[in-house]
Short mmCIF file of C-alpha atoms and ligand atoms in Angstrom, two decimals:
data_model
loop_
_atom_site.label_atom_id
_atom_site.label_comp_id
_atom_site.label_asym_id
_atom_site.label_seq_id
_atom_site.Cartn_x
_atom_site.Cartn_y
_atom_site.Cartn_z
CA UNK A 162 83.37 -37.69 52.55
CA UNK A 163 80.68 -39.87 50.74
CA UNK A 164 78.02 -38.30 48.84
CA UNK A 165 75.98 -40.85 50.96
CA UNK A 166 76.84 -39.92 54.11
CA UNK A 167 76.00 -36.20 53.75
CA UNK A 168 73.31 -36.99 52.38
CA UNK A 169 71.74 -39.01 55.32
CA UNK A 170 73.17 -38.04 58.19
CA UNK A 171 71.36 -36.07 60.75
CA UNK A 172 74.22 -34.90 62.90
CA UNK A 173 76.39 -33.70 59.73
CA UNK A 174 73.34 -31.79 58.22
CA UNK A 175 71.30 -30.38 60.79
CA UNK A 176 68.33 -28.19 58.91
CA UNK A 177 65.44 -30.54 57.66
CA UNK A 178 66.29 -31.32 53.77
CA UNK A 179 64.50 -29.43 51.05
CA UNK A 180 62.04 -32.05 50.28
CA UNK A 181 61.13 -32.01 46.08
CA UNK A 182 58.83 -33.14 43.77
CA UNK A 183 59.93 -33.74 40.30
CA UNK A 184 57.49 -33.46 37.28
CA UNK A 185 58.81 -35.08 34.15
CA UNK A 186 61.07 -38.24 34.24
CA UNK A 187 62.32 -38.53 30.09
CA UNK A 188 65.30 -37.74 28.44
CA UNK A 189 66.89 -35.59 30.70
CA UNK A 190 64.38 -36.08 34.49
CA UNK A 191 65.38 -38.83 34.79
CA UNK A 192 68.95 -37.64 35.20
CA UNK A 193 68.20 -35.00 37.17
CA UNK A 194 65.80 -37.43 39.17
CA UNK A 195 68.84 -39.45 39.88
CA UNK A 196 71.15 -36.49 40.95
CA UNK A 197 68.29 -35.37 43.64
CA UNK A 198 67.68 -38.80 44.93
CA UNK A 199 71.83 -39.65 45.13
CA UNK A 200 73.72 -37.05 44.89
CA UNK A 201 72.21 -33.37 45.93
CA UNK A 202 72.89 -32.49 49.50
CA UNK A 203 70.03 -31.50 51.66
CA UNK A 204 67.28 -32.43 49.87
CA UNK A 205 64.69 -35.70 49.76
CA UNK A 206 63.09 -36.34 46.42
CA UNK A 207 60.04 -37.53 47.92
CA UNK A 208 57.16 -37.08 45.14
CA UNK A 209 57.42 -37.79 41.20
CA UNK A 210 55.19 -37.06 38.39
CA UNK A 211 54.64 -38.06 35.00
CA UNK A 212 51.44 -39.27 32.37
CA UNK A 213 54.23 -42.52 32.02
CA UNK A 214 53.19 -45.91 34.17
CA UNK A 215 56.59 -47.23 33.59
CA UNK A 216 58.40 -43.99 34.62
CA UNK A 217 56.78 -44.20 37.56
CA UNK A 218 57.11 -47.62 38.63
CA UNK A 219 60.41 -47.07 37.76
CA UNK A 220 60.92 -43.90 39.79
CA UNK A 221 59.56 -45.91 43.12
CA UNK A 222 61.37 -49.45 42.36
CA UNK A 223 64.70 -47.68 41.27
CA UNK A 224 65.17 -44.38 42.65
CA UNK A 225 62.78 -45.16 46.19
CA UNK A 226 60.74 -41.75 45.80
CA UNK A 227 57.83 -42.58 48.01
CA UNK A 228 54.75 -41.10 46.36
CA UNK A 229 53.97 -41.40 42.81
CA UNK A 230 51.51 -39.56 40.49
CA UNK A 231 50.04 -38.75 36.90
CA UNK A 232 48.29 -35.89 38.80
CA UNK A 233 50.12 -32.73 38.51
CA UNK A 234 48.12 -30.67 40.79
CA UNK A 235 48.01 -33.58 43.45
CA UNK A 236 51.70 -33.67 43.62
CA UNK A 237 51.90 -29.69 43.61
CA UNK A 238 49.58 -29.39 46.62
CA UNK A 239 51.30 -31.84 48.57
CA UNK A 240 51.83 -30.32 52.20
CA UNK A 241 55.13 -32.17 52.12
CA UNK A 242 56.62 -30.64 49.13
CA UNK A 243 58.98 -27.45 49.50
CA UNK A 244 59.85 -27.19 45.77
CA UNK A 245 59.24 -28.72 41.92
CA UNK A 246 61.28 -29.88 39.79
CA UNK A 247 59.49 -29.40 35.73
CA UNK A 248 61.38 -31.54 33.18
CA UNK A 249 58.39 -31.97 31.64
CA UNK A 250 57.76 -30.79 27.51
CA UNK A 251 58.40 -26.90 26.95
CA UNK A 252 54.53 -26.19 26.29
CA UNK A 253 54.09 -27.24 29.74
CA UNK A 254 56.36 -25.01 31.92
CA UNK A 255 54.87 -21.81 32.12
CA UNK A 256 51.52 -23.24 33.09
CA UNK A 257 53.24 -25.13 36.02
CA UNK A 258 55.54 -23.00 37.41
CA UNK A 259 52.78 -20.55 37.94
CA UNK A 260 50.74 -23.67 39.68
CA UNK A 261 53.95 -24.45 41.71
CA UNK A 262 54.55 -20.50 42.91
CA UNK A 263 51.02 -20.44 43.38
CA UNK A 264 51.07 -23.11 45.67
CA UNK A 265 53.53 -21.69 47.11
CA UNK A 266 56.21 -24.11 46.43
CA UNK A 267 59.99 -23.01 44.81
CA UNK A 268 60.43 -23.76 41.68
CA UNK A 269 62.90 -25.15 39.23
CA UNK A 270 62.09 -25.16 35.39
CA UNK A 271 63.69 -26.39 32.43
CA UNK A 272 65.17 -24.04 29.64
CA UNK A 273 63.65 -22.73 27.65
CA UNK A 274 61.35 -20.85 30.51
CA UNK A 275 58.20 -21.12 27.47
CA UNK A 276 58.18 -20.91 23.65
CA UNK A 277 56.50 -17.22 23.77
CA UNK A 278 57.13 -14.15 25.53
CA UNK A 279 53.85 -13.74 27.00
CA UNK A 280 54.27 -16.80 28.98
CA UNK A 281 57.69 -15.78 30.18
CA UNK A 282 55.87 -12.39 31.10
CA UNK A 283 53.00 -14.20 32.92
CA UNK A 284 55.37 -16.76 34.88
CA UNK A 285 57.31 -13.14 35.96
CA UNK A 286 54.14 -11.52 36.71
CA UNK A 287 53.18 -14.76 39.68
CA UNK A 288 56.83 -14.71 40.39
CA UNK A 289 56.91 -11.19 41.86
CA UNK A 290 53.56 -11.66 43.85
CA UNK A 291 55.96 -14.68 45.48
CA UNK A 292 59.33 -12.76 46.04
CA UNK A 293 59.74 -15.14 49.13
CA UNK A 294 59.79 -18.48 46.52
CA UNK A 295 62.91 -19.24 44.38
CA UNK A 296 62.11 -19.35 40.48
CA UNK A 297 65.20 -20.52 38.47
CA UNK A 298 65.50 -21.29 34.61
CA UNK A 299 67.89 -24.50 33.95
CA UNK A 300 70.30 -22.58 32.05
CA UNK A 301 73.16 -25.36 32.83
CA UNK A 302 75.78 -23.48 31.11
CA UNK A 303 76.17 -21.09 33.79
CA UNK A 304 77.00 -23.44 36.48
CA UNK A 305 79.97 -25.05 33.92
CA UNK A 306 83.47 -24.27 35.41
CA UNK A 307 84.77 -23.37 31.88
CA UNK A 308 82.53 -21.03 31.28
CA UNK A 309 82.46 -19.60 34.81
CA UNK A 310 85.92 -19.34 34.80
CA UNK A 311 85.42 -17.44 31.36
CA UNK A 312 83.25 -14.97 32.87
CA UNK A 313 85.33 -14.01 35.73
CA UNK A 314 88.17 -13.77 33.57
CA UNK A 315 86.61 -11.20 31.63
CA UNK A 316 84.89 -9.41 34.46
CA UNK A 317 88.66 -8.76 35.67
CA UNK A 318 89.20 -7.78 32.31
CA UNK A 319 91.60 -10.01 30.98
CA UNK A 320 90.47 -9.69 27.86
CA UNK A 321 89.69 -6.07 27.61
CA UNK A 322 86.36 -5.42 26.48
CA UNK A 323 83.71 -8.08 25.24
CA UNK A 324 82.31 -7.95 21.96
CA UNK A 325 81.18 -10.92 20.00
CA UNK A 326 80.44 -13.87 21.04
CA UNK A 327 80.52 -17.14 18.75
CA UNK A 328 78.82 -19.66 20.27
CA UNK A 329 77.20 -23.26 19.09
CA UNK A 330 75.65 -26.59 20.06
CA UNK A 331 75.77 -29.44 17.93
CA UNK A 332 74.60 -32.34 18.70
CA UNK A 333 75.81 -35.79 17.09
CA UNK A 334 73.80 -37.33 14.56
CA UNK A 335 70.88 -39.78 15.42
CA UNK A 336 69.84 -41.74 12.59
CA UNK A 337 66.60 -43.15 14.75
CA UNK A 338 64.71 -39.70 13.64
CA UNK A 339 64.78 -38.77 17.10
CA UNK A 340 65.05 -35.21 16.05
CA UNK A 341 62.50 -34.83 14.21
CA UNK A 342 59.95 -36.41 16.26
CA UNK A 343 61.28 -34.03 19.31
CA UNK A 344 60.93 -30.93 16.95
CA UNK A 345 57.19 -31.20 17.49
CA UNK A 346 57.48 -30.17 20.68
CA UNK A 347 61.04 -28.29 21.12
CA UNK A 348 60.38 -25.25 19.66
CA UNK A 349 62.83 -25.48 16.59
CA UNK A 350 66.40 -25.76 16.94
CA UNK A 351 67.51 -22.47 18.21
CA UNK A 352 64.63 -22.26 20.78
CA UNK A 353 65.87 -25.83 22.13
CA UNK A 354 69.68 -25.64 21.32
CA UNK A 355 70.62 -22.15 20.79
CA UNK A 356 68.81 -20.88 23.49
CA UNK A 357 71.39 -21.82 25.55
CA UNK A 358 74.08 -19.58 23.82
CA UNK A 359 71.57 -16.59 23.46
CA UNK A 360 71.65 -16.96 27.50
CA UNK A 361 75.36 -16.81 27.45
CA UNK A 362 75.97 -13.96 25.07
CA UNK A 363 73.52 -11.73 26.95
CA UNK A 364 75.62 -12.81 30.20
CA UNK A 365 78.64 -12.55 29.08
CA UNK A 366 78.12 -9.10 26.95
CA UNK A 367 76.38 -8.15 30.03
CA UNK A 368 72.57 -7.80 29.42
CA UNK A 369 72.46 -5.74 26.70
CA UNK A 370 68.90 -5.12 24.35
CA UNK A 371 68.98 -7.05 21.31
CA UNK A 372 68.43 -4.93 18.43
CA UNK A 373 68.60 -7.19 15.30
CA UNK A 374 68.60 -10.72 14.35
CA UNK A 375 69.31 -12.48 11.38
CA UNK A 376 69.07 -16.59 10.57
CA UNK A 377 69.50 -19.13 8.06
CA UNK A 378 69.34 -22.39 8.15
CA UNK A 379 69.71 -25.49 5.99
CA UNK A 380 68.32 -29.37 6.40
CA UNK A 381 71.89 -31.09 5.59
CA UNK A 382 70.20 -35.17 6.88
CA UNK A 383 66.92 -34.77 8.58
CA UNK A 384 64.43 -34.19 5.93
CA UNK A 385 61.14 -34.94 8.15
CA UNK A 386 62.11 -31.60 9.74
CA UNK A 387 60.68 -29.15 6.84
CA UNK A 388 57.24 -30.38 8.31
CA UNK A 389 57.76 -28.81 11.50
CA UNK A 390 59.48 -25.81 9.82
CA UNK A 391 62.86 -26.54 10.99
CA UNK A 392 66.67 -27.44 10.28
CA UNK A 393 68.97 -29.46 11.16
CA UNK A 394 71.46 -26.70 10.93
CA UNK A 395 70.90 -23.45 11.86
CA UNK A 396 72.87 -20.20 11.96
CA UNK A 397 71.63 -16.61 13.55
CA UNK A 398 73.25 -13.28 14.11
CA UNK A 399 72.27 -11.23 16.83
CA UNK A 400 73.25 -7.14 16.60
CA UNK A 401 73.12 -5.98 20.33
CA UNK A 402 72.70 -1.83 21.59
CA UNK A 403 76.29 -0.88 22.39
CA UNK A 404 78.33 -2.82 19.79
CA UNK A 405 77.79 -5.98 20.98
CA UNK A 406 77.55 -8.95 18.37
CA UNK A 407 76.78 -12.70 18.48
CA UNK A 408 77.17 -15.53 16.22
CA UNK A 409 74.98 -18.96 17.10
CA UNK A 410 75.31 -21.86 15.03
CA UNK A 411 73.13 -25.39 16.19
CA UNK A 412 73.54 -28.51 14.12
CA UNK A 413 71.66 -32.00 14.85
CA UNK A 414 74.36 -33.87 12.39
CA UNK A 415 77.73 -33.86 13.75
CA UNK A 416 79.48 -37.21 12.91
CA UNK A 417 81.67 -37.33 16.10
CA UNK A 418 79.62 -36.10 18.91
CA UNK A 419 77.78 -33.41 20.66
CA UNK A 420 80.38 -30.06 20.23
CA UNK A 421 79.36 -26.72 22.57
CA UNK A 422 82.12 -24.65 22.10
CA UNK A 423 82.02 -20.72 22.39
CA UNK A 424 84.93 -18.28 21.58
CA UNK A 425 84.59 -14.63 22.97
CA UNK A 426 86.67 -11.99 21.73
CA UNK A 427 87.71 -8.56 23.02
CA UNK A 428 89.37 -5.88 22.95
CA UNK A 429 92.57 -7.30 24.76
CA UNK A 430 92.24 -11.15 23.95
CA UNK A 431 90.20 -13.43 23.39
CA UNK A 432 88.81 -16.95 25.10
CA UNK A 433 87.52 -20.67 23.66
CA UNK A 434 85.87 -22.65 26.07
CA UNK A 435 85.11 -26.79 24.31
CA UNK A 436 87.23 -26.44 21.67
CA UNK A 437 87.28 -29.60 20.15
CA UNK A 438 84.73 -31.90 22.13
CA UNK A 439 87.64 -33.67 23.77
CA UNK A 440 86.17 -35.85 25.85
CA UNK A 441 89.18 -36.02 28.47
CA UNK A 442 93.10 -36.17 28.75
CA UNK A 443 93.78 -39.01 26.51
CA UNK A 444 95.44 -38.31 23.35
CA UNK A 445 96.53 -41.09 21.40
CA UNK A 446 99.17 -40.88 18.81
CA UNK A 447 99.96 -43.71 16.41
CA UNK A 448 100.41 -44.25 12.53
CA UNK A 449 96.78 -43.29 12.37
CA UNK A 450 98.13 -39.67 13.63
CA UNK A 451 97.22 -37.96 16.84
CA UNK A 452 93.32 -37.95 17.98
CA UNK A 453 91.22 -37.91 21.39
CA UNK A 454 87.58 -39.31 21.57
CA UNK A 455 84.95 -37.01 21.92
CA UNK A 456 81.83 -36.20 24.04
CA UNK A 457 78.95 -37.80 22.84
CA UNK A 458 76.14 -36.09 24.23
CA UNK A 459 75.18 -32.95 26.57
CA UNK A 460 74.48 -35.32 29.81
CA UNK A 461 78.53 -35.90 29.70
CA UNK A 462 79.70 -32.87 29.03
CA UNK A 463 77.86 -30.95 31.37
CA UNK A 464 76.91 -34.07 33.90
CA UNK A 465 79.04 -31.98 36.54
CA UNK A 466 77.05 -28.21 35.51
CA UNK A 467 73.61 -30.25 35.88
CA UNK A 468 74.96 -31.15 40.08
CA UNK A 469 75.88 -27.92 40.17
CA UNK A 470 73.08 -25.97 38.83
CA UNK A 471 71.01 -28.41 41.46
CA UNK A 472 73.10 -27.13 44.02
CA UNK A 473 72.42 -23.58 43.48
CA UNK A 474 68.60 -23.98 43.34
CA UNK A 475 68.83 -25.82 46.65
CA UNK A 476 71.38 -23.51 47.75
CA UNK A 477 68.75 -20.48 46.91
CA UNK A 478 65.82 -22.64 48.29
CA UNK A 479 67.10 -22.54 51.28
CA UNK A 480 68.02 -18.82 51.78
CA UNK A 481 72.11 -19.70 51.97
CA UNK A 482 72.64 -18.44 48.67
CA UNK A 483 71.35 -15.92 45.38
CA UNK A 484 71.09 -16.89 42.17
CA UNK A 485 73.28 -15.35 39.37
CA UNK A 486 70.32 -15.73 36.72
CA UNK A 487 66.82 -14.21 36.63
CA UNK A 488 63.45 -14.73 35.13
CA UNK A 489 63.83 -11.99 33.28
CA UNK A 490 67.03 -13.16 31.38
CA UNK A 491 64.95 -16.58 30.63
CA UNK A 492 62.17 -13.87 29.21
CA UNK A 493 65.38 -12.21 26.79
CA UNK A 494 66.35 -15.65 25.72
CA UNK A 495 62.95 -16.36 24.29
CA UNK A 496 62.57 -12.99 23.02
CA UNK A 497 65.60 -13.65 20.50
CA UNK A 498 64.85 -17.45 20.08
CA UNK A 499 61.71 -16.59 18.85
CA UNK A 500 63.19 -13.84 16.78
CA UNK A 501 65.64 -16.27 15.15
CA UNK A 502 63.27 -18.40 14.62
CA UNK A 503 60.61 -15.91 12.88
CA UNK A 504 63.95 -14.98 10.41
CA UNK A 505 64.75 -18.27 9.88
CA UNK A 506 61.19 -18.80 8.76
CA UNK A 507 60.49 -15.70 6.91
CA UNK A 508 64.32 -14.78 5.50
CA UNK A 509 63.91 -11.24 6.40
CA UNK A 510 65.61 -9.37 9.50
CA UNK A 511 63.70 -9.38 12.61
CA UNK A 512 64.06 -5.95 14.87
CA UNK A 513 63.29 -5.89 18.14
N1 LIG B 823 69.34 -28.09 30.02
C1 LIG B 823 69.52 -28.86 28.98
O1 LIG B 823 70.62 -28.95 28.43
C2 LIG B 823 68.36 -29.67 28.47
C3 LIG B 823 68.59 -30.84 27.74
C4 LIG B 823 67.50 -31.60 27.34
C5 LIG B 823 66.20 -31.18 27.61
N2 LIG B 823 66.01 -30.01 28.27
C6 LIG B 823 64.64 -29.53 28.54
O2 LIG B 823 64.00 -30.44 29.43
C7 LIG B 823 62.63 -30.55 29.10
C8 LIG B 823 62.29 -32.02 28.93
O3 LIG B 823 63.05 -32.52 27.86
P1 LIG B 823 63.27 -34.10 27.67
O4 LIG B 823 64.18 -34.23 26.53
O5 LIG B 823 63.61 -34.74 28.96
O6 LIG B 823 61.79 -34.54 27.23
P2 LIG B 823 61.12 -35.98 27.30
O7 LIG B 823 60.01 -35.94 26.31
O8 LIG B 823 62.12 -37.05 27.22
O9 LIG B 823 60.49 -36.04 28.76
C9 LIG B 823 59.35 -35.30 29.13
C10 LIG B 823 58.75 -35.91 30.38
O10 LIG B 823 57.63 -35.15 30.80
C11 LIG B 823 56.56 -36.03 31.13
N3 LIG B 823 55.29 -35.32 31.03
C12 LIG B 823 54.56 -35.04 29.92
N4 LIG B 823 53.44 -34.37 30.28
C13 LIG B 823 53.47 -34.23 31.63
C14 LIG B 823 52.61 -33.64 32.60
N5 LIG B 823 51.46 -33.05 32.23
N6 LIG B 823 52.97 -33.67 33.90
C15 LIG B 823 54.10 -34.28 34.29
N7 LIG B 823 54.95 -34.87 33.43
C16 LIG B 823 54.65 -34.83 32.12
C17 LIG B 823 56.76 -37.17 30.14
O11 LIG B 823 56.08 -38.32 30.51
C18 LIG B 823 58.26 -37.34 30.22
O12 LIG B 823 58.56 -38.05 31.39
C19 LIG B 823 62.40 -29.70 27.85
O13 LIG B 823 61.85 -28.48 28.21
C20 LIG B 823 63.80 -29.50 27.28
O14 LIG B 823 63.96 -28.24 26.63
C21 LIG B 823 67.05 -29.26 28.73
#
């Protein structure tokens, strides 16, 4: 059936839709503004947010959300507001997720959940006064099919036991210096990028306590980058308590596109999920030799994770499902995303 048609009809969707507000309409709200207003079932995007005129105006002429605001806490208050939506910068979430809970609204935050541990700790603290409101981290890469499918597999233990986990973003070169003016407010590399993997290494080795971290790094293009003590390729290792290990690798300079790719091994096997950035079926062969085009940014590759992560948080809104993620892992990923971070900075071994 249409998207359209679940989306509006009464008679096929009975319960009153979740109505959201989203906060944050860049780089990637926008996207998810879209998916909410088009696409999500059971919801009505019905306030916006953001310091931007044009955003705005944009978010009312194209994407019909009724009210419009610069003003956070007007939007957050709202009596006709169920849950939030933050896409807004990482310095910002903790602060407004703890409005939002407060006001007793769900919530949905961007990764990383906040750039320091004491703000994850904080937002955790509000969250459990407010067990009855849904807080979820945007860790898309959970709600991927590869990589679900990867973790089944290996909790039926097709590959015997996990152990190390080699995982890495990289994202295609932009020669417009994008990068480095978003490094002044990402965090670094592996707090925006590699977060993502540090997620999926603790889920897929199963939670355990990071003990050790190592990083390096290197600035192969971006030069403007060393001001904001960062690189524009990064590598960390991550020793966790029972044996587990993990690899992490970000890079902001790939020629051909954006490449998240993890291999896990085990005892009994071992899995790839991305190999190769393909960006779908077509292979062509010719007296060039055999190639496939590639992905060229995160929005493709994971457009389909970014419904479905939507989908869960409505889902959980809504009482019809639980979430498979917690605060407290977003709290863990910024624990060692900090830590890899310190290393990279410093050169020495960070223990937790
Ligand atoms: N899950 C992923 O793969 C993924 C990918 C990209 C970005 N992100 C995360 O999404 C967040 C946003 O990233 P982006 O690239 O879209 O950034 P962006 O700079 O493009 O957009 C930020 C938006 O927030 C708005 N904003 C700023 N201050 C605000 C305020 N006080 N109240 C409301 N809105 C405000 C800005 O006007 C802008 O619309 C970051 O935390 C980033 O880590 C996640």
């Amino acid at each position: 059936m249409h998207e359209w048609i679940w989306k509006m009809s009464p008679i096929l969707c009975p319960t009153p839709p979740l109505r959201i507000g989203i906060a944050g309409l860049g780089r990637l709200g926008r996207r998810h503004a879209e998916n909410l207003a088009y696409r999500i079932r059971n919801t009505r995007l019905v306030w916006a947010c953001s310091p931007i005129a044009s955003e705005l105006d944009d978010a009312r002429s194209q994407l019909g959300i009724e009210h419009v605001t610069s003003d956070f806490d007007r939007m957050v208050h709202a009596p006709d507001v169920d849950a939030i939506v933050l896409v807004t910068p990482t310095a910002l979430h903790a602060q407004q997720t703890i409005a939002a809970l407060e006001a007793g609204k769900h919530v949905f935050v961007e990764k990383p959940l906040a750039l320091e541990v004491a703000d994850c700790e904080r937002v955790e603290a509000v969250a459990a006064q407010h067990p009855d409101r849904v807080a979820m981290v945007g860790f898309v890469r959970r709600f991927d099919a590869s990589y679900r499918r990867a973790y089944d597999h290996i909790r039926q233990g097709a590959i015997g036991q996990p152990f190390l986990v080699r995982s890495q973003t990289c994202d295609m070169n932009d020669p417009s210096g994008f990068f480095v003016r978003y490094a002044a407010q990402s965090g670094g590399i592996f707090m925006d990028c590699s977060v993502h993997d540090i997620d999926l290494a603790r889920w897929i080795l199963g939670n355990p306590r990071a003990l050790r971290a190592y990083a390096s790094g290197t600035i192969a293009i971006h030069t403007g980058l060393a001001a904001h003590a960062d690189v524009d390729n990064g590598l960390a290792i991550v020793d966790f308590e029972g044996g587990g290990r993990a690899v992490f690798y970000a890079s902001r300079t790939f020629a051909h596109g954006h490449e998240t790719q993890t291999e896990i091994m085990g005892s009994a096997g071992k899995l790839l999920i991305g190999h190769g950035a393909e960006r779908d079926r077509l292979v062509t062969s010719d007296c060039h030799g055999v190639r496939h085009a590639s992905t060229s940014d995160f929005f493709e590759r994971f457009s389909d994770a970014f419904l479905n992560e939507m989908d869960a948080f409505v889902s959980a809104c809504r009482g019809e499902s639980a979430l498979n993620l917690s605060l407290s892992d977003a709290t863990e990923a910024t624990r060692i995303g900090q830590a890899i971070t310190r290393s990279l900075r410093s050169g020495q071994v960070e223990i937790f």
